[in-house]
Amino acid sequence: MTLSIESQNKLDAFWSHCVKNQYFNLGYPESADFNYTNLERFMRFSINNCGDWGEYCNYLLNSFEFEKEVMEYFATLFKIPFAESWGYITNGGTESNMFGCYLGREIFPDGTLYYSKDTHYSVAKIVKLLRIKSSVVESLPNGEVDYDDLMSKIARDNEKHPIIFANVGTTVRGAIDDIALIQQRLKEAGFRREDYYLHADAALSGMILPFVDDPQAYSFADGIDSIGVSGHKMIGSPIPCGIVVAKKKNVDRISVEIDYISAHDKTISGSRNGHTPLMMWEAVRSHSHESWVRRIERCLNLAEYAVERFQKAGINAWRNRNSITVVFPCPSEDVWKKHCLATSGDIAHLIVTAHHLDSSQIDRLIDDVIADRQANAA
């Protein structure tokens, strides 16, 4: 394979762009402090994890052994016995959430999926793809689901088997739905635990809550049926990916035997990236629990620093408990474009991720927001 000079120059220019902007994003939750050079040698191979990592597959270039160990790690992290769990490395949060919703629909084919207005936009796509009944629930001002509206809509629909989509860290406000309260309200309404399905979208906060002193509910021990977390967010990965963990007894309902690879497939995508399990394996093997704690603590401290600096300047900034997402009034377009902020309506947010080792980038943003506020007030 030989590129023309023009094509080579285009690649070189893109390389320079990536180097310049690698640590720049403040509005999006990707951690950029990873180093997987140890795995670059495997890029010469077509590693395909088709089928179930727990079974023999006739396609030998797979990373099943590594994927299994990753899933064992996350089963422990999310407090479910490994033998009672099953999951896999997905292409990202959307596939992880689709897998959870798929399981809920298979258990309750006529059930309605309930999700809040602050839920990630991909869930609306999932609803269409799965052709599942759904109902959008109001959100509280901090981004949590409105628990009264949730119960009101379940009662309105006379739903016998609700499928609950809970957020463990919403996209814009970093809000965490109260999983314990949801189950309490359902119990008070006469639902037995086996009458409903509860999926947790923990794309970002799934790698925060296990490492803080006073976490909100997030695990199987807290009553969830499945959970998804992103690999390219707090963990960090050059390739978007996710991890989904579910109860094995529920996953067994969707297993399909594929004769030409001599294996069963329980996944959504079938042929799967075999390189991302290697990256997740190296990430979890190269970080101790204590190093994750320090990593998360630094992010939370910097997020609180940002809130305090904003508020000292008279700007109404805030964050939810155990959240690295700082919400504040949306500045002018020049400012949010300059700092790659995510905006929604009249608010914007910054997200402190692991490559922010000090407050310098945060300070530059806040200085610009203050100057922008003063200019607009003049």
Coordinates of C-alpha atoms in Angstrom, one line a residue:
M1 CA 0.0 0.0 0.0
T2 CA 1.4 3.3 -1.1
L3 CA -0.1 6.8 -0.6
S4 CA 0.3 9.7 -2.9
I5 CA 2.2 12.7 -1.5
E6 CA -1.1 14.6 -1.4
S7 CA -2.7 11.9 0.7
Q8 CA 0.3 11.5 3.0
N9 CA 0.3 15.3 3.6
K10 CA -3.4 15.1 4.5
L11 CA -2.7 12.4 7.1
D12 CA 0.3 14.4 8.5
A13 CA -2.0 17.4 8.8
F14 CA -4.5 15.4 10.7
W15 CA -1.8 14.1 13.0
S16 CA -0.9 17.6 13.9
H17 CA -4.5 18.5 14.5
C18 CA -4.9 15.5 16.9
V19 CA -1.7 16.4 18.8
K20 CA -2.8 20.0 19.2
N21 CA -6.3 19.1 20.4
Q22 CA -5.6 15.9 22.3
Y23 CA -6.2 17.4 25.8
F24 CA -8.3 20.3 24.8
N25 CA -12.0 19.2 25.2
L26 CA -13.6 20.6 28.3
G27 CA -17.2 19.9 27.4
Y28 CA -16.9 16.2 26.8
P29 CA -16.0 13.3 29.1
E30 CA -13.3 11.5 27.2
S31 CA -10.1 10.9 29.3
A32 CA -7.1 11.4 27.1
D33 CA -4.3 10.3 29.5
F34 CA -4.1 6.7 28.2
N35 CA -1.1 5.0 26.7
Y36 CA -1.6 1.7 24.8
T37 CA 1.6 1.6 22.9
N38 CA 2.2 -1.9 24.3
L39 CA -0.8 -3.0 22.2
E40 CA 0.2 -1.3 18.9
R41 CA 1.8 -4.6 17.6
F42 CA -1.6 -6.2 17.6
M43 CA -3.0 -3.8 15.0
R44 CA -1.5 -6.0 12.2
F45 CA -4.1 -8.7 13.1
S46 CA -7.8 -8.9 12.3
I47 CA -8.9 -9.7 15.9
N48 CA -12.6 -10.5 15.8
N49 CA -14.5 -11.5 19.0
C50 CA -17.6 -13.1 17.3
G51 CA -19.8 -15.0 19.7
D52 CA -19.5 -15.7 23.4
W53 CA -16.1 -15.2 25.1
G54 CA -17.1 -18.1 27.4
E55 CA -17.2 -20.7 24.6
Y56 CA -14.9 -22.1 22.0
C57 CA -15.0 -20.2 18.7
N58 CA -13.6 -21.6 15.4
Y59 CA -12.3 -18.2 14.5
L60 CA -9.0 -18.4 16.4
L61 CA -7.9 -14.7 16.2
N62 CA -10.0 -13.5 19.1
S63 CA -9.2 -11.9 22.5
F64 CA -11.8 -13.9 24.4
E65 CA -9.4 -14.8 27.2
F66 CA -8.8 -11.1 27.9
E67 CA -12.5 -10.1 27.5
K68 CA -13.4 -12.7 30.1
E69 CA -11.0 -11.2 32.6
V70 CA -12.4 -7.7 31.9
M71 CA -15.9 -9.0 32.5
E72 CA -14.8 -10.7 35.7
Y73 CA -13.4 -7.3 36.9
F74 CA -16.6 -5.5 36.1
A75 CA -18.8 -8.1 37.7
T76 CA -16.8 -7.6 40.9
L77 CA -17.0 -3.8 40.5
F78 CA -20.7 -3.9 40.1
K79 CA -21.3 -6.5 42.9
I80 CA -22.6 -9.5 41.1
P81 CA -21.1 -13.0 41.4
F82 CA -19.2 -13.6 38.1
A83 CA -20.9 -17.0 37.6
E84 CA -24.3 -15.3 37.8
S85 CA -23.4 -12.6 35.3
W86 CA -22.7 -12.2 31.6
G87 CA -21.7 -9.2 29.5
Y88 CA -19.3 -8.1 26.8
I89 CA -17.3 -5.3 25.4
T90 CA -19.6 -3.2 23.2
N91 CA -19.1 -0.5 20.6
G92 CA -20.1 2.1 23.1
G93 CA -22.8 3.3 25.5
T94 CA -25.6 3.1 22.9
E95 CA -25.0 -0.6 22.3
S96 CA -24.7 -1.2 26.0
N97 CA -28.0 0.5 26.7
M98 CA -29.7 -1.3 23.7
F99 CA -28.6 -4.6 25.2
G100 CA -30.1 -3.8 28.5
C101 CA -33.4 -2.6 26.9
Y102 CA -33.4 -5.7 24.7
L103 CA -33.2 -8.0 27.7
G104 CA -36.0 -6.0 29.4
R105 CA -38.2 -6.3 26.3
E106 CA -37.5 -10.1 26.0
I107 CA -38.5 -10.6 29.6
F108 CA -41.6 -8.4 29.3
P109 CA -42.5 -8.3 25.6
D110 CA -45.5 -6.0 26.2
G111 CA -43.8 -3.9 28.8
T112 CA -43.3 -0.1 28.5
L113 CA -39.9 1.5 28.7
Y114 CA -39.9 4.6 30.9
Y115 CA -37.0 7.1 30.6
S116 CA -36.6 10.7 31.7
K117 CA -36.2 13.8 29.5
D118 CA -32.5 14.0 30.6
T119 CA -31.8 10.5 29.3
H120 CA -29.2 10.3 26.5
Y121 CA -30.6 10.9 23.1
S122 CA -29.7 7.4 21.9
V123 CA -32.5 5.9 23.9
A124 CA -35.1 7.4 21.5
K125 CA -33.3 5.6 18.7
I126 CA -33.2 2.3 20.7
V127 CA -37.0 2.6 21.2
K128 CA -37.5 2.8 17.4
L129 CA -35.0 0.0 16.6
L130 CA -36.5 -2.4 19.2
R131 CA -40.1 -1.3 18.5
I132 CA -40.7 -1.1 22.2
K133 CA -43.5 0.8 23.8
S134 CA -42.1 3.8 25.6
S135 CA -43.0 6.8 27.8
V136 CA -40.9 9.9 28.4
V137 CA -40.9 11.1 32.0
E138 CA -40.3 14.6 33.3
S139 CA -37.0 15.5 35.0
L140 CA -36.3 17.4 38.2
P141 CA -34.4 20.6 37.9
N142 CA -31.1 18.9 38.8
G143 CA -31.6 16.3 36.0
E144 CA -32.9 13.4 38.1
V145 CA -36.1 11.6 36.9
D146 CA -39.3 13.1 38.4
Y147 CA -40.3 10.2 40.6
D148 CA -43.9 11.4 41.0
D149 CA -44.3 11.7 37.2
L150 CA -42.7 8.3 36.7
M151 CA -45.3 6.6 39.0
S152 CA -48.1 8.7 37.5
K153 CA -47.3 7.6 34.0
I154 CA -47.0 3.9 35.0
A155 CA -50.4 4.2 36.7
R156 CA -51.8 6.1 33.6
D157 CA -50.7 3.3 31.3
N158 CA -51.9 0.6 33.7
E159 CA -48.5 -1.0 33.1
K160 CA -48.1 -4.3 34.8
H161 CA -44.4 -4.8 33.8
P162 CA -42.5 -1.5 33.5
I163 CA -39.0 -1.4 32.1
I164 CA -37.2 1.3 33.9
F165 CA -34.2 3.1 32.3
A166 CA -32.3 4.7 35.2
N167 CA -29.5 7.2 34.7
V168 CA -26.4 6.9 36.8
G169 CA -25.0 10.2 35.6
T170 CA -27.0 12.1 33.0
T171 CA -25.3 13.5 29.9
V172 CA -25.8 17.2 30.5
R173 CA -26.3 17.6 34.3
G174 CA -24.5 14.6 35.7
A175 CA -27.6 13.6 37.7
I176 CA -28.0 10.2 39.3
D177 CA -31.5 8.7 39.5
D178 CA -32.3 7.3 43.0
I179 CA -32.5 3.6 42.3
A180 CA -33.5 2.8 45.8
L181 CA -36.3 5.3 45.7
I182 CA -37.6 4.0 42.4
Q183 CA -37.8 0.5 43.8
Q184 CA -39.4 1.8 47.0
R185 CA -42.1 3.7 45.0
L186 CA -42.8 0.7 42.8
K187 CA -43.1 -1.5 45.9
E188 CA -45.5 1.0 47.5
A189 CA -47.6 0.8 44.2
G190 CA -47.9 -3.0 44.6
F191 CA -45.1 -4.2 42.3
R192 CA -43.1 -7.2 43.2
R193 CA -39.4 -7.0 42.3
E194 CA -39.9 -9.7 39.7
D195 CA -42.6 -7.6 38.0
Y196 CA -40.3 -5.0 36.4
Y197 CA -36.9 -4.6 34.8
L198 CA -34.3 -2.0 35.8
H199 CA -31.4 -1.0 33.6
A200 CA -28.8 1.5 34.7
D201 CA -27.0 3.8 32.2
A202 CA -23.7 4.5 34.0
A203 CA -21.7 5.5 31.0
L204 CA -19.6 8.0 33.0
S205 CA -20.4 7.6 36.7
G206 CA -20.1 3.8 36.5
M207 CA -16.3 4.4 36.9
I208 CA -16.8 7.1 39.6
L209 CA -19.3 5.7 42.2
P210 CA -17.3 2.5 43.0
F211 CA -14.4 4.6 44.1
V212 CA -15.9 7.3 46.3
D213 CA -16.7 7.1 50.1
D214 CA -20.4 7.7 49.9
P215 CA -21.8 6.6 46.5
Q216 CA -25.4 6.6 45.4
A217 CA -26.9 3.3 44.5
Y218 CA -25.5 1.9 41.2
S219 CA -24.9 -1.9 41.5
F220 CA -26.6 -5.2 41.3
A221 CA -26.5 -5.3 45.1
D222 CA -28.7 -2.2 44.9
G223 CA -31.3 -4.0 42.7
I224 CA -30.4 -3.3 39.1
D225 CA -30.8 -6.0 36.4
S226 CA -28.2 -4.6 33.9
I227 CA -25.7 -1.8 33.6
G228 CA -23.6 -0.1 30.9
V229 CA -20.4 1.9 31.3
S230 CA -18.2 3.6 28.7
G231 CA -14.6 2.5 28.1
H232 CA -13.6 5.7 26.4
K233 CA -14.8 8.1 29.1
M234 CA -13.3 7.8 32.6
I235 CA -11.1 4.8 31.7
G236 CA -9.8 6.2 28.4
S237 CA -9.5 4.5 25.0
P238 CA -8.5 5.6 21.4
I239 CA -11.5 3.6 20.2
P240 CA -15.0 4.2 21.5
C241 CA -16.2 1.2 23.4
G242 CA -18.4 0.2 26.3
I243 CA -19.0 -2.6 28.8
V244 CA -22.4 -4.1 29.6
V245 CA -23.1 -6.5 32.5
A246 CA -26.3 -8.3 33.0
K247 CA -27.8 -11.3 34.9
K248 CA -26.8 -14.5 33.1
K249 CA -30.3 -16.0 33.6
N250 CA -31.7 -13.1 31.6
V251 CA -29.1 -13.2 28.9
D252 CA -29.6 -17.0 28.3
R253 CA -33.0 -16.1 26.9
I254 CA -31.5 -14.4 23.8
S255 CA -28.6 -16.9 23.0
V256 CA -28.5 -18.1 19.4
E257 CA -26.4 -21.0 18.1
I258 CA -24.2 -20.1 15.0
D259 CA -23.0 -23.2 13.3
Y260 CA -20.3 -21.8 11.0
I261 CA -18.3 -20.4 13.9
S262 CA -19.2 -23.3 16.2
A263 CA -20.4 -20.9 18.9
H264 CA -23.3 -19.2 20.5
D265 CA -23.9 -15.4 20.0
K266 CA -25.6 -13.4 22.7
T267 CA -24.5 -10.0 21.5
I268 CA -26.2 -7.3 19.4
S269 CA -23.4 -6.6 16.9
G270 CA -22.2 -10.2 16.2
S271 CA -18.6 -9.6 14.9
R272 CA -17.0 -7.4 17.5
N273 CA -13.8 -5.4 17.9
G274 CA -11.2 -7.7 19.4
H275 CA -8.8 -4.8 20.1
T276 CA -10.9 -2.9 22.6
P277 CA -11.0 -5.9 25.1
L278 CA -7.2 -5.8 25.0
M279 CA -7.3 -2.1 25.9
M280 CA -9.8 -2.5 28.6
W281 CA -7.8 -5.4 30.0
E282 CA -4.6 -3.4 30.1
A283 CA -6.5 -0.5 31.7
V284 CA -7.9 -2.5 34.6
R285 CA -4.7 -4.5 35.0
S286 CA -2.5 -1.4 35.2
H287 CA -4.6 0.5 37.7
S288 CA -5.0 -0.6 41.3
H289 CA -8.2 0.3 43.2
E290 CA -6.2 2.9 45.1
S291 CA -5.1 4.5 41.8
W292 CA -8.7 4.7 40.6
V293 CA -9.6 6.4 43.9
R294 CA -6.9 9.0 43.5
R295 CA -7.8 9.6 39.9
I296 CA -11.5 10.1 40.7
E297 CA -10.7 12.2 43.8
R298 CA -8.6 14.6 41.8
C299 CA -11.4 15.0 39.2
L300 CA -14.0 15.7 41.9
N301 CA -11.8 18.2 43.7
L302 CA -11.1 20.1 40.5
A303 CA -14.8 20.1 39.7
E304 CA -15.6 21.6 43.1
Y305 CA -12.8 24.1 42.5
A306 CA -14.5 25.2 39.3
V307 CA -17.9 25.6 41.1
E308 CA -16.3 27.7 43.8
R309 CA -14.5 29.9 41.3
F310 CA -17.6 30.5 39.2
Q311 CA -19.7 31.2 42.3
K312 CA -17.1 33.6 43.7
A313 CA -17.5 35.6 40.4
G314 CA -21.3 35.7 40.9
I315 CA -22.0 33.0 38.3
N316 CA -24.6 30.4 39.2
A317 CA -22.6 27.2 38.7
W318 CA -23.3 23.9 40.4
R319 CA -22.8 20.1 40.3
N320 CA -24.6 17.1 41.5
R321 CA -23.1 15.0 44.3
N322 CA -20.2 12.8 43.2
S323 CA -20.3 14.4 39.7
I324 CA -17.4 15.7 37.7
T325 CA -19.9 17.7 35.5
V326 CA -20.1 21.4 36.3
V327 CA -23.2 23.2 35.1
F328 CA -23.3 27.0 34.5
P329 CA -25.2 29.6 32.4
C330 CA -24.4 29.3 28.7
P331 CA -21.9 31.9 27.6
S332 CA -21.8 33.5 24.1
E333 CA -21.1 31.3 21.1
D334 CA -17.5 32.6 20.8
V335 CA -16.7 31.3 24.2
W336 CA -18.4 27.9 24.0
K337 CA -16.9 27.2 20.6
K338 CA -13.4 28.3 21.8
H339 CA -13.5 25.8 24.7
C340 CA -15.5 23.1 23.0
L341 CA -18.3 23.2 25.6
A342 CA -21.4 21.1 25.4
T343 CA -24.5 23.3 25.5
S344 CA -28.2 22.6 26.0
G345 CA -30.7 25.4 26.0
D346 CA -29.6 28.1 28.4
I347 CA -26.9 26.0 30.1
A348 CA -23.4 24.7 29.4
H349 CA -21.2 22.3 31.2
L350 CA -17.6 21.5 31.7
I351 CA -16.4 18.0 32.6
V352 CA -13.3 17.4 34.5
T353 CA -11.6 14.2 33.3
A354 CA -8.4 12.4 34.3
H355 CA -6.0 14.3 32.0
H356 CA -6.8 17.5 33.8
L357 CA -3.9 17.4 36.2
D358 CA -4.3 21.0 37.3
S359 CA -6.7 23.9 37.0
S360 CA -5.0 25.8 34.2
Q361 CA -7.5 24.9 31.5
I362 CA -10.4 25.4 33.8
D363 CA -9.1 28.8 34.8
R364 CA -8.8 29.9 31.2
L365 CA -12.4 29.0 30.6
I366 CA -13.7 30.7 33.7
D367 CA -11.7 33.8 32.9
D368 CA -13.3 33.9 29.5
V369 CA -16.8 33.3 30.9
I370 CA -16.4 36.1 33.4
A371 CA -15.1 38.5 30.7
D372 CA -18.0 37.5 28.4
R373 CA -20.5 38.2 31.2
Q374 CA -19.0 41.6 31.9
A375 CA -19.0 42.5 28.2
N376 CA -22.7 41.5 27.8
A377 CA -23.6 43.5 30.9
A378 CA -21.9 46.7 29.7

